[in-house]
PDB file of C-alpha atoms in Angstrom:
ATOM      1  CA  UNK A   1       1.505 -19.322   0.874  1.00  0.00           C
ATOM      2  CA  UNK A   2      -1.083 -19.250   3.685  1.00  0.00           C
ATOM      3  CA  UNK A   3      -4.630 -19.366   3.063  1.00  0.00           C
ATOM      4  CA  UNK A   4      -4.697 -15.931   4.485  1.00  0.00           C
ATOM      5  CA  UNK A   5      -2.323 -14.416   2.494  1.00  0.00           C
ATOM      6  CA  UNK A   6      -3.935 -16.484  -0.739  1.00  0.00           C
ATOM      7  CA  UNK A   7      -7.172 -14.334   0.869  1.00  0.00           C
ATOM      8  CA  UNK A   8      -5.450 -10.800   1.167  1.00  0.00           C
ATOM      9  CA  UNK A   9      -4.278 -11.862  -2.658  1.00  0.00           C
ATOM     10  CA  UNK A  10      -7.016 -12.374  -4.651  1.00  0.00           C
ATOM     11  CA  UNK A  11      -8.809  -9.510  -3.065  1.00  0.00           C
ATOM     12  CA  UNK A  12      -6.150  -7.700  -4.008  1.00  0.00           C
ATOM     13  CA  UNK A  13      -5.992  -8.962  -7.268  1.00  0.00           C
ATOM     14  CA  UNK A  14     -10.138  -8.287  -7.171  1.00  0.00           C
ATOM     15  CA  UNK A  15      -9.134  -4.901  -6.388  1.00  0.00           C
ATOM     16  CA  UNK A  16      -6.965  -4.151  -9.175  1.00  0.00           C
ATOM     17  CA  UNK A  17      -9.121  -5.747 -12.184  1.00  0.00           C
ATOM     18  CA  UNK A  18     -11.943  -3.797 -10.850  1.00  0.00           C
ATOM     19  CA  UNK A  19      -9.962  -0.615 -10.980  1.00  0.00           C
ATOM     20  CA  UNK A  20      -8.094  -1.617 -14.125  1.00  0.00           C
ATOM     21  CA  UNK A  21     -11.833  -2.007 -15.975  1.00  0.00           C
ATOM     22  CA  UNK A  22     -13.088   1.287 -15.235  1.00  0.00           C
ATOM     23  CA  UNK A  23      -9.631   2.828 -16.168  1.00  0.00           C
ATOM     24  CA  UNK A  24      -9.944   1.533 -19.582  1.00  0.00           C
ATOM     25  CA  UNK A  25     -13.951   2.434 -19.759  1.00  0.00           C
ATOM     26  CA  UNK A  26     -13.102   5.649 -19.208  1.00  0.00           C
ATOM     27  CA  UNK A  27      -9.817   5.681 -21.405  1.00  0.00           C
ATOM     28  CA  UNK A  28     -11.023   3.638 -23.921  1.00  0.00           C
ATOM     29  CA  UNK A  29     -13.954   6.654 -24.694  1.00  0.00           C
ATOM     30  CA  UNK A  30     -11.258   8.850 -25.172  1.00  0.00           C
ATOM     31  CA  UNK A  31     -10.864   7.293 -28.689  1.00  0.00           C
ATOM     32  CA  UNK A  32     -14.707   6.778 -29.547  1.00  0.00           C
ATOM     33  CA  UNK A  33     -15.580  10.041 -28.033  1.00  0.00           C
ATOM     34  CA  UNK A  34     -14.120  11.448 -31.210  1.00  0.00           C
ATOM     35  CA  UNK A  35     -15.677   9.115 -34.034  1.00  0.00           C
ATOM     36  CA  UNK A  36     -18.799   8.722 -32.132  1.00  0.00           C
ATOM     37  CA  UNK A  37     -19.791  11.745 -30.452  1.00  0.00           C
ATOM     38  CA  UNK A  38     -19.739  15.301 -31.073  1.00  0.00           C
ATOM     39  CA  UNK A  39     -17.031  17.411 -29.323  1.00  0.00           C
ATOM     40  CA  UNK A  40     -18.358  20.552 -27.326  1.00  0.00           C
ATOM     41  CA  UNK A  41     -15.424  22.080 -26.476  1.00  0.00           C
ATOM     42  CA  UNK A  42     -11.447  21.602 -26.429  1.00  0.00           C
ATOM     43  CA  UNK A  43      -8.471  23.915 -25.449  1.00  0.00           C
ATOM     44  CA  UNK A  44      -5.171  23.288 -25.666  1.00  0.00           C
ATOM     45  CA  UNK A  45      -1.818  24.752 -24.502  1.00  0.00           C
ATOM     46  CA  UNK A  46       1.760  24.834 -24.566  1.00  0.00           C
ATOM     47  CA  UNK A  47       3.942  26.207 -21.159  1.00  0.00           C
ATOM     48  CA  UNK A  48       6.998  26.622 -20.585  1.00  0.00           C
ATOM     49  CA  UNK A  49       8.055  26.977 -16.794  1.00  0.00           C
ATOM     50  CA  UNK A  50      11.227  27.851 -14.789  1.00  0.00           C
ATOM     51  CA  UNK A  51      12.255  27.037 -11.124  1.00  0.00           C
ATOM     52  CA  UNK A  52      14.764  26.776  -9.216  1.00  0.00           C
ATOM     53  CA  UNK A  53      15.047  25.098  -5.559  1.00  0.00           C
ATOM     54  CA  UNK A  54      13.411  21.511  -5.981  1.00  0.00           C
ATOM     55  CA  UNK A  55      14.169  18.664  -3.807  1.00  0.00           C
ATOM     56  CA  UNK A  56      15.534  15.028  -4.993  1.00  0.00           C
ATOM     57  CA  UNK A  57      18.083  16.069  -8.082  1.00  0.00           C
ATOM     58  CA  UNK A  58      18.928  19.234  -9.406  1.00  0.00           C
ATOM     59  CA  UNK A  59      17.855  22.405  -8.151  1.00  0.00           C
ATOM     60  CA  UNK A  60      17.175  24.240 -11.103  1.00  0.00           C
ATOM     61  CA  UNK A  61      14.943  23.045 -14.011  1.00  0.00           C
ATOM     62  CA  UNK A  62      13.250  23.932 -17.182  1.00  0.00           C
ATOM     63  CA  UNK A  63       9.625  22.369 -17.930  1.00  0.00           C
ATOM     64  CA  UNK A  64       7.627  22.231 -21.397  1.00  0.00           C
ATOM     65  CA  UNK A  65       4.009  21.260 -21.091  1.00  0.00           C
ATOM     66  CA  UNK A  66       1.650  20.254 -23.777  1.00  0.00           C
ATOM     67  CA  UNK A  67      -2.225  20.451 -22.122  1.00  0.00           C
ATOM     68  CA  UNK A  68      -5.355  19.309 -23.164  1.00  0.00           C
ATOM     69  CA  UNK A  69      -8.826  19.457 -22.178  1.00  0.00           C
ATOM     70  CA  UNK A  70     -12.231  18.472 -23.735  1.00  0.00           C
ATOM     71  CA  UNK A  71     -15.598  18.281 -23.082  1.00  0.00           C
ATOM     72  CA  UNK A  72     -17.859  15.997 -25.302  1.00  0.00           C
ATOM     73  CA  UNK A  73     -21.369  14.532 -25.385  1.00  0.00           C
ATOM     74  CA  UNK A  74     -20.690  12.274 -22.180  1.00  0.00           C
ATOM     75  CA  UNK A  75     -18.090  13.991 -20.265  1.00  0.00           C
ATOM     76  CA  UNK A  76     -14.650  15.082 -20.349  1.00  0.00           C
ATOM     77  CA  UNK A  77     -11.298  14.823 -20.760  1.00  0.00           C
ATOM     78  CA  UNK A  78      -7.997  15.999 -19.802  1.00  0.00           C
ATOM     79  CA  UNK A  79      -4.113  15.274 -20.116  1.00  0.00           C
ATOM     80  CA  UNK A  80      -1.104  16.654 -19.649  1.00  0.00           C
ATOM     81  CA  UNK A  81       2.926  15.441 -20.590  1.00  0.00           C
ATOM     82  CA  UNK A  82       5.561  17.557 -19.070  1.00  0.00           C
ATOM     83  CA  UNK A  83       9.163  17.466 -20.834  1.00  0.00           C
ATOM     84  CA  UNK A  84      12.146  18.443 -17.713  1.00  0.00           C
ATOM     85  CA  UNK A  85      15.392  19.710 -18.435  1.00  0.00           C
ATOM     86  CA  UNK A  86      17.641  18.671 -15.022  1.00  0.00           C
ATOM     87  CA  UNK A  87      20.358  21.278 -15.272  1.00  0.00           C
ATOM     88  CA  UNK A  88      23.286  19.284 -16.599  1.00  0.00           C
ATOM     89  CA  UNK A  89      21.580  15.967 -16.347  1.00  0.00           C
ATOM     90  CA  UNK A  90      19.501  14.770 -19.684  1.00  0.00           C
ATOM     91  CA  UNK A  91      15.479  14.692 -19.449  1.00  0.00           C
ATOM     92  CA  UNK A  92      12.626  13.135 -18.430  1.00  0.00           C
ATOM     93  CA  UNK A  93       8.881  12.309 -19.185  1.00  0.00           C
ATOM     94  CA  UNK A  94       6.451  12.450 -17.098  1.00  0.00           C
ATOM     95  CA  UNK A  95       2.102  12.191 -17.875  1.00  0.00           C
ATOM     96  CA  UNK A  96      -1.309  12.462 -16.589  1.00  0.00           C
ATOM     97  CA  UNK A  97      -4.685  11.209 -18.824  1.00  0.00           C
ATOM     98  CA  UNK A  98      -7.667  11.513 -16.666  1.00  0.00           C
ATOM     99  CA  UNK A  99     -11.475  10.914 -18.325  1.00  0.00           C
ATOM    100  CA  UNK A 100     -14.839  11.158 -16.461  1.00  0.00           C
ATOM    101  CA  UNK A 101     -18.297   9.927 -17.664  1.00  0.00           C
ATOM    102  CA  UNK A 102     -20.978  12.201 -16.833  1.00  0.00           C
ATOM    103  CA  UNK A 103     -24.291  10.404 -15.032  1.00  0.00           C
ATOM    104  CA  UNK A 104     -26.015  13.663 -15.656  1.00  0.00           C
ATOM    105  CA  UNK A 105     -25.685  13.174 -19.434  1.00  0.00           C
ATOM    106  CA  UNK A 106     -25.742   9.800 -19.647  1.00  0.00           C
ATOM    107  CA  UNK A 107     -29.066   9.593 -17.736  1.00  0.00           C
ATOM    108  CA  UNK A 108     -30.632  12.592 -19.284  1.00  0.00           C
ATOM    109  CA  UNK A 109     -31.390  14.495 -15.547  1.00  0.00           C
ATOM    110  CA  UNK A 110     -29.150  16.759 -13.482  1.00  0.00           C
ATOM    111  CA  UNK A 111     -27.435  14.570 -10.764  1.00  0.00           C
ATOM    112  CA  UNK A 112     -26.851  16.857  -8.606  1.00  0.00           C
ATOM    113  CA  UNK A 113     -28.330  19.322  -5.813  1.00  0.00           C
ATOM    114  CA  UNK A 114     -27.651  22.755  -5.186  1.00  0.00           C
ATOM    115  CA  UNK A 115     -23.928  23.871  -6.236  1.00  0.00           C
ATOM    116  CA  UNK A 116     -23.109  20.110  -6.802  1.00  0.00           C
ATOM    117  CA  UNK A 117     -23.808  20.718 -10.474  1.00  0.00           C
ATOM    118  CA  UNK A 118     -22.601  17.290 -11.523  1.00  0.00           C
ATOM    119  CA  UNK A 119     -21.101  13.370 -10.285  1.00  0.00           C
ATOM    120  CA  UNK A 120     -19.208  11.696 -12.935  1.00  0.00           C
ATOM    121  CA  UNK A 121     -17.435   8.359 -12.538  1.00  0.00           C
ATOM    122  CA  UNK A 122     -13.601   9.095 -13.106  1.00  0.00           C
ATOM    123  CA  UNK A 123     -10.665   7.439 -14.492  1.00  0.00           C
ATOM    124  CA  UNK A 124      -7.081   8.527 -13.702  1.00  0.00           C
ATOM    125  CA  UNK A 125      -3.504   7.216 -15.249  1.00  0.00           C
ATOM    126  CA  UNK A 126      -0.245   8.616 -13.777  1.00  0.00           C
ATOM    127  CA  UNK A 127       2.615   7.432 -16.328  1.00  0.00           C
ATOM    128  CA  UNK A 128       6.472   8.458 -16.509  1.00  0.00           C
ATOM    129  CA  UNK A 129       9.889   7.026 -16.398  1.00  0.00           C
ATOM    130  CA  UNK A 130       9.368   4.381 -13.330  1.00  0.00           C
ATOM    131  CA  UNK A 131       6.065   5.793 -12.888  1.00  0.00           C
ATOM    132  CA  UNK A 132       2.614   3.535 -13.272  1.00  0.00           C
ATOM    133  CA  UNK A 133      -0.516   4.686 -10.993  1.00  0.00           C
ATOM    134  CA  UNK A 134      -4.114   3.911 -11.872  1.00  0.00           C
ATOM    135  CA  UNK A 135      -6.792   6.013 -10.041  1.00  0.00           C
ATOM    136  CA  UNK A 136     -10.115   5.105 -10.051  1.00  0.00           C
ATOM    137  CA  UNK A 137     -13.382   7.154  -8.329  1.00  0.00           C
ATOM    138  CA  UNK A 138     -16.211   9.609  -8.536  1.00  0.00           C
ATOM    139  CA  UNK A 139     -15.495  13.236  -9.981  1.00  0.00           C
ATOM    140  CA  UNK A 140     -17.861  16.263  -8.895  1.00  0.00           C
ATOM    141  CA  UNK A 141     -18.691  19.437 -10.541  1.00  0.00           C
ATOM    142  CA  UNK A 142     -19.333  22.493  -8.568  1.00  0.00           C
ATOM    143  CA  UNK A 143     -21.225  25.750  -9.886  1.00  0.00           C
ATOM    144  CA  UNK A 144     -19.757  28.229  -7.762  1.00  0.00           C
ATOM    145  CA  UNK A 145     -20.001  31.829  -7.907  1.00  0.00           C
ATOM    146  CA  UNK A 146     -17.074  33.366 -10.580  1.00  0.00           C
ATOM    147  CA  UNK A 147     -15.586  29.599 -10.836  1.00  0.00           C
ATOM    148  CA  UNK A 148     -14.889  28.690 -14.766  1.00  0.00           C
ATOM    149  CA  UNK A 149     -14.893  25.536 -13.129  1.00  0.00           C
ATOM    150  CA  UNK A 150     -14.470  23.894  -9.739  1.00  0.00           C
ATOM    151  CA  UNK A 151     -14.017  19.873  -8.998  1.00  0.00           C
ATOM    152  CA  UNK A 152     -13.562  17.585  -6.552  1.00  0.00           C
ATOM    153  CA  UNK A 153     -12.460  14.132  -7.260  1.00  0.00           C
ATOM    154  CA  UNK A 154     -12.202  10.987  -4.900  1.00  0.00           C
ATOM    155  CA  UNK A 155     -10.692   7.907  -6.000  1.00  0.00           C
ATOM    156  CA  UNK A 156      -8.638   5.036  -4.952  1.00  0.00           C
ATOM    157  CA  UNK A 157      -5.395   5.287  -5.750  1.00  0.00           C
ATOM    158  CA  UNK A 158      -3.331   2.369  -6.804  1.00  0.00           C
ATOM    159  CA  UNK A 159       0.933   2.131  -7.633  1.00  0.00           C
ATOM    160  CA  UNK A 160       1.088  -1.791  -8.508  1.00  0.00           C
ATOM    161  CA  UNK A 161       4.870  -1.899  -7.871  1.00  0.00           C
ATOM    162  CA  UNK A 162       4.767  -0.966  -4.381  1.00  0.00           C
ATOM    163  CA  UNK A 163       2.594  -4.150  -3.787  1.00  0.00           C
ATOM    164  CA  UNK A 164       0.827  -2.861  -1.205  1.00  0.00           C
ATOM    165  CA  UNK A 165      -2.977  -2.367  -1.099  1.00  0.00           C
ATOM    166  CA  UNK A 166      -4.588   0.737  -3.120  1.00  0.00           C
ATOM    167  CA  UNK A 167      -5.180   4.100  -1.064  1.00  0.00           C
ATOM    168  CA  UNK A 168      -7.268   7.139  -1.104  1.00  0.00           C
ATOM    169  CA  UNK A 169      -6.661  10.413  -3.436  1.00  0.00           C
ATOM    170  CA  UNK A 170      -8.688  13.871  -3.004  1.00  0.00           C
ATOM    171  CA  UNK A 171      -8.411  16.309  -5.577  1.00  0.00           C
ATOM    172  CA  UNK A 172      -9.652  19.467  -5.799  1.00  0.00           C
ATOM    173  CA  UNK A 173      -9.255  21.575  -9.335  1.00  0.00           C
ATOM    174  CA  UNK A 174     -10.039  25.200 -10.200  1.00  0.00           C
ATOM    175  CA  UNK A 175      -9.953  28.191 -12.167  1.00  0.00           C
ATOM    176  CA  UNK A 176     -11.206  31.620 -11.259  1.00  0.00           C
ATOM    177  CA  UNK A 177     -10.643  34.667 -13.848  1.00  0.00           C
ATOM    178  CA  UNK A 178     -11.069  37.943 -12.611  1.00  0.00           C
ATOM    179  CA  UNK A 179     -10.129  41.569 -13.745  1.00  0.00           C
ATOM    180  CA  UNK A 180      -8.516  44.591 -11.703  1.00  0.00           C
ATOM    181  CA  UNK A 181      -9.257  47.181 -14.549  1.00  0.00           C
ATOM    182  CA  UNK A 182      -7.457  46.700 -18.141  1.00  0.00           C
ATOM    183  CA  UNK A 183      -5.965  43.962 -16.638  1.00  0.00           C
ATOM    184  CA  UNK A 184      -7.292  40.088 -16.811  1.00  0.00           C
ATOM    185  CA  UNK A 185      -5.814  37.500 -15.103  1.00  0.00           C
ATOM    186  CA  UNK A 186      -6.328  34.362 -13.328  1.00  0.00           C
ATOM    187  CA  UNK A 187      -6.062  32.061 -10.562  1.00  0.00           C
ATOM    188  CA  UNK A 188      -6.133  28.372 -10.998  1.00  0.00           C
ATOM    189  CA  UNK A 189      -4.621  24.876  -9.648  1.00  0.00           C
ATOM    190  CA  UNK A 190      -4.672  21.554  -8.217  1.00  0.00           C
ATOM    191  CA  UNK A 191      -4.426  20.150  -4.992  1.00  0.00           C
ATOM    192  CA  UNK A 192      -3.606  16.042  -4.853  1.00  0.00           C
ATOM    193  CA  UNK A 193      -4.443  15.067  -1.467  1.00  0.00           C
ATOM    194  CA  UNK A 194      -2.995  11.147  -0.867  1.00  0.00           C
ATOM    195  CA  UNK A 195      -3.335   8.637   2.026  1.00  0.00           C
ATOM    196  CA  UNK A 196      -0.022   6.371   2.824  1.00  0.00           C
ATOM    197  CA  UNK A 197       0.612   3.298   0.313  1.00  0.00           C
ATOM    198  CA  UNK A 198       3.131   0.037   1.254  1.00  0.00           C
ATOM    199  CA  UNK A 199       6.840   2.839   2.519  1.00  0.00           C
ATOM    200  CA  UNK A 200       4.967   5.784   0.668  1.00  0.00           C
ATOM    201  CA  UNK A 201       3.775   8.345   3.254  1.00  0.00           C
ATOM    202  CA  UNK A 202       1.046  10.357   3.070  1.00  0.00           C
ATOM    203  CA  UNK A 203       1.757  13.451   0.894  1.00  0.00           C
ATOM    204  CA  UNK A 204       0.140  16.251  -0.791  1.00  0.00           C
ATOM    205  CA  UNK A 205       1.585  18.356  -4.057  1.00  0.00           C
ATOM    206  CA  UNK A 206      -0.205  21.332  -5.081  1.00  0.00           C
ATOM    207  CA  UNK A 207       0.253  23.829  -7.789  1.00  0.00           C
ATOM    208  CA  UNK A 208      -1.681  27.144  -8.246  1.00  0.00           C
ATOM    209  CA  UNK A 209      -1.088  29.440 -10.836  1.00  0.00           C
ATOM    210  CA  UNK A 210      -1.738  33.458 -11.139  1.00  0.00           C
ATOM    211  CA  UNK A 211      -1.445  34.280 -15.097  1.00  0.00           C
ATOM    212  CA  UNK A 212      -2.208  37.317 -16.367  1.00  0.00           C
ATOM    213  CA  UNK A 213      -3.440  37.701 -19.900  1.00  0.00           C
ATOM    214  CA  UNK A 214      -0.648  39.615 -21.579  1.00  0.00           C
ATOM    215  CA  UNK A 215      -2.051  38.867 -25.076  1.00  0.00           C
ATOM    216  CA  UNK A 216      -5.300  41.444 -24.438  1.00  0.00           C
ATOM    217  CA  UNK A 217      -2.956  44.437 -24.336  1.00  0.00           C
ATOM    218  CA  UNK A 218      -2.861  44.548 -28.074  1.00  0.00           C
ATOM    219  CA  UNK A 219      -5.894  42.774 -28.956  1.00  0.00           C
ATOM    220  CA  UNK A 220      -5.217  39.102 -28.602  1.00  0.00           C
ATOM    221  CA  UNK A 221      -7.420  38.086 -25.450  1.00  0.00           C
ATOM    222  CA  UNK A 222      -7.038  34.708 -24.275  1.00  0.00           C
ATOM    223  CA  UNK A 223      -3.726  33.678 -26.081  1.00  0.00           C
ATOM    224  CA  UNK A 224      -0.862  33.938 -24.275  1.00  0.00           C
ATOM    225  CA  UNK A 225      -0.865  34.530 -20.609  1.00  0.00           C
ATOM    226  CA  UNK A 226       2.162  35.158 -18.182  1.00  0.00           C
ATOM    227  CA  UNK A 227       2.694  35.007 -14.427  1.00  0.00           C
ATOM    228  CA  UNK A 228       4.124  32.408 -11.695  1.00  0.00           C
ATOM    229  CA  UNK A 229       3.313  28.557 -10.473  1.00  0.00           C
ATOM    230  CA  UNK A 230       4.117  27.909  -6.936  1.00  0.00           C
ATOM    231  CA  UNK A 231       4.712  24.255  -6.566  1.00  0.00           C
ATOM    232  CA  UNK A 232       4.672  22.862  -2.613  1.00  0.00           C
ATOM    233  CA  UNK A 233       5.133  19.315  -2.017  1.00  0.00           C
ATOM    234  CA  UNK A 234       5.109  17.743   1.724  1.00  0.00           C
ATOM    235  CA  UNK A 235       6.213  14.384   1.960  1.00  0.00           C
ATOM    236  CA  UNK A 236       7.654  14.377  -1.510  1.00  0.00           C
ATOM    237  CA  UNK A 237       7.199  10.914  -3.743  1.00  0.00           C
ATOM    238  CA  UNK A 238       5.816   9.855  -0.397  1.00  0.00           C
ATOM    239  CA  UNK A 239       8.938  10.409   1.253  1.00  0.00           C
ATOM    240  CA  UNK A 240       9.153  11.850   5.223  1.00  0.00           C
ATOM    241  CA  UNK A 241      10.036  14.999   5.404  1.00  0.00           C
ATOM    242  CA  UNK A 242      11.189  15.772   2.182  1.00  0.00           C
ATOM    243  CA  UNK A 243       9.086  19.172   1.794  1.00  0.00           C
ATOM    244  CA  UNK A 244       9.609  21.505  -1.461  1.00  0.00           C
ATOM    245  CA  UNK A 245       8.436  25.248  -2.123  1.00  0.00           C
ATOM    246  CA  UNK A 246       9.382  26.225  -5.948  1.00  0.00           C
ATOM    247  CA  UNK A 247       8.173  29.425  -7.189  1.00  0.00           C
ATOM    248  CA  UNK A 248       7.826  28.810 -11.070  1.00  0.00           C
ATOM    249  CA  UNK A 249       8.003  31.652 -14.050  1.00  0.00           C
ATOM    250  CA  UNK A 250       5.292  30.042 -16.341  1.00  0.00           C
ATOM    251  CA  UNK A 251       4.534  31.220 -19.965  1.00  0.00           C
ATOM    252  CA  UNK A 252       0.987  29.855 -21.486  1.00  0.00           C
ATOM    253  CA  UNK A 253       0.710  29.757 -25.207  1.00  0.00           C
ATOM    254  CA  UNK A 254      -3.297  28.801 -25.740  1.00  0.00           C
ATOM    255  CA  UNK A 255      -3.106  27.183 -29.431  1.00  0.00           C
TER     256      UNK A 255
END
């Protein structure tokens, strides 16, 4: 090996301990949040989705997803593990655990200036069946008007296997209820905006949802909603020009 390369190496190497330690920081609270620190809020939900058209394997598929999110004394947390039926072909796994540490809480002042309500230091795992990532950045919080929530992430994005140096990631997250009479509904999402990695293009995958609250017909507001996911994907797994459009029926049980 060339001293250069030995260079690009252990930077790399740098690179990778540095993201792997604030990964676990973050993670790691997920545990002691709940023995050490009270729990504000937490919401979680079962969905069951439907599509049909998807790129790279079958064209029709069945999802189950169990979601979680939390807020506690120092920030929050969030995960997600989606269970796919491939028509006629067995199932997979696939996961997301993402935790951010709040500098407004932990230093006791707003960080933050006008709608940039919050900046939280953010940890991001991606795991599955031949799936590692670790993400590591800065989360923002954004009060804007009739937002639940809005945030913007940045982090660098890292897939060991491709041995190829780390990348960039933008996400932006939402939710926005609203009502058109008796009838509440919503309008939520995620858009994963990622730079090029070793063969991996540059892609993005985004998901928005429009549920409506079915359960508030007879009484039971904010338990089981209804409606569609459209999935879009250009540049799929990082892949040229393999684009995907899937229009998802999506059923939300909030336990």
């Amino acid at each position: 090996m060339s001293f250069s390369n030995n260079k690009v190496c252990q930077r790399r190497l740098a690179v990778h301990r540095l993201g792997f330690a604030v990964a676990a920081l973050c993670f790691g609270l997920l545990g002691w949040s709940g023995a050490e620190a009270a729990e504000r809020w937490s919401s979680t939900n079962l969905q069951l989705l439907y599509g049909d058209n998807y790129e790279l394997g079958p064209k029709e598929r069945t999802i189950l997803t169990l979601e979680h999110a939390s807020g506690w004394e120092y920030g929050d947390n969030f995960f997600f593990v989606d269970v796919t039926d491939f028509e006629d072909e067995g199932t997979s796994l696939y996961g997301e655990l993402l935790s951010r540490l709040s500098l407004s809480k932990i230093s006791g002042r707003k960080i933050g200036v006008g709608a940039l309500s919050d900046v939280l230091l953010a940890g991001h795992l991606e795991f599955g069946e031949g799936v590692r990532t670790y993400l590591y950045g800065i989360g923002t919080n954004w009060d804007l008007p009739g937002f639940a929530f809005f945030k913007l992430d940045f982090y660098v994005r890292d897939e060991p296997d491709l041995r190829a140096s780390p990348t960039w990631q933008i996400t932006p997250s939402w939710l926005l209820p609203f009502q058109i009479g008796p009838v509440k509904a919503s309008l939520g999402g995620f858009v994963d905006f990622a730079g090029s990695q070793g063969e991996r293009e540059s892609s993005i995958v985004g998901a928005p949802q429009l549920l409506v609250d079915i359960g508030n017909f007879w009484g039971a507001p904010d338990r089981l909603h209804a409606g569609i996911e459209y999935q879009f994907w250009r540049n799929k797994f990082g892949i040229d020009g393999v684009d995907e459009d899937v229009v998802q029926l999506m059923l939300k049980w909030v336990l």
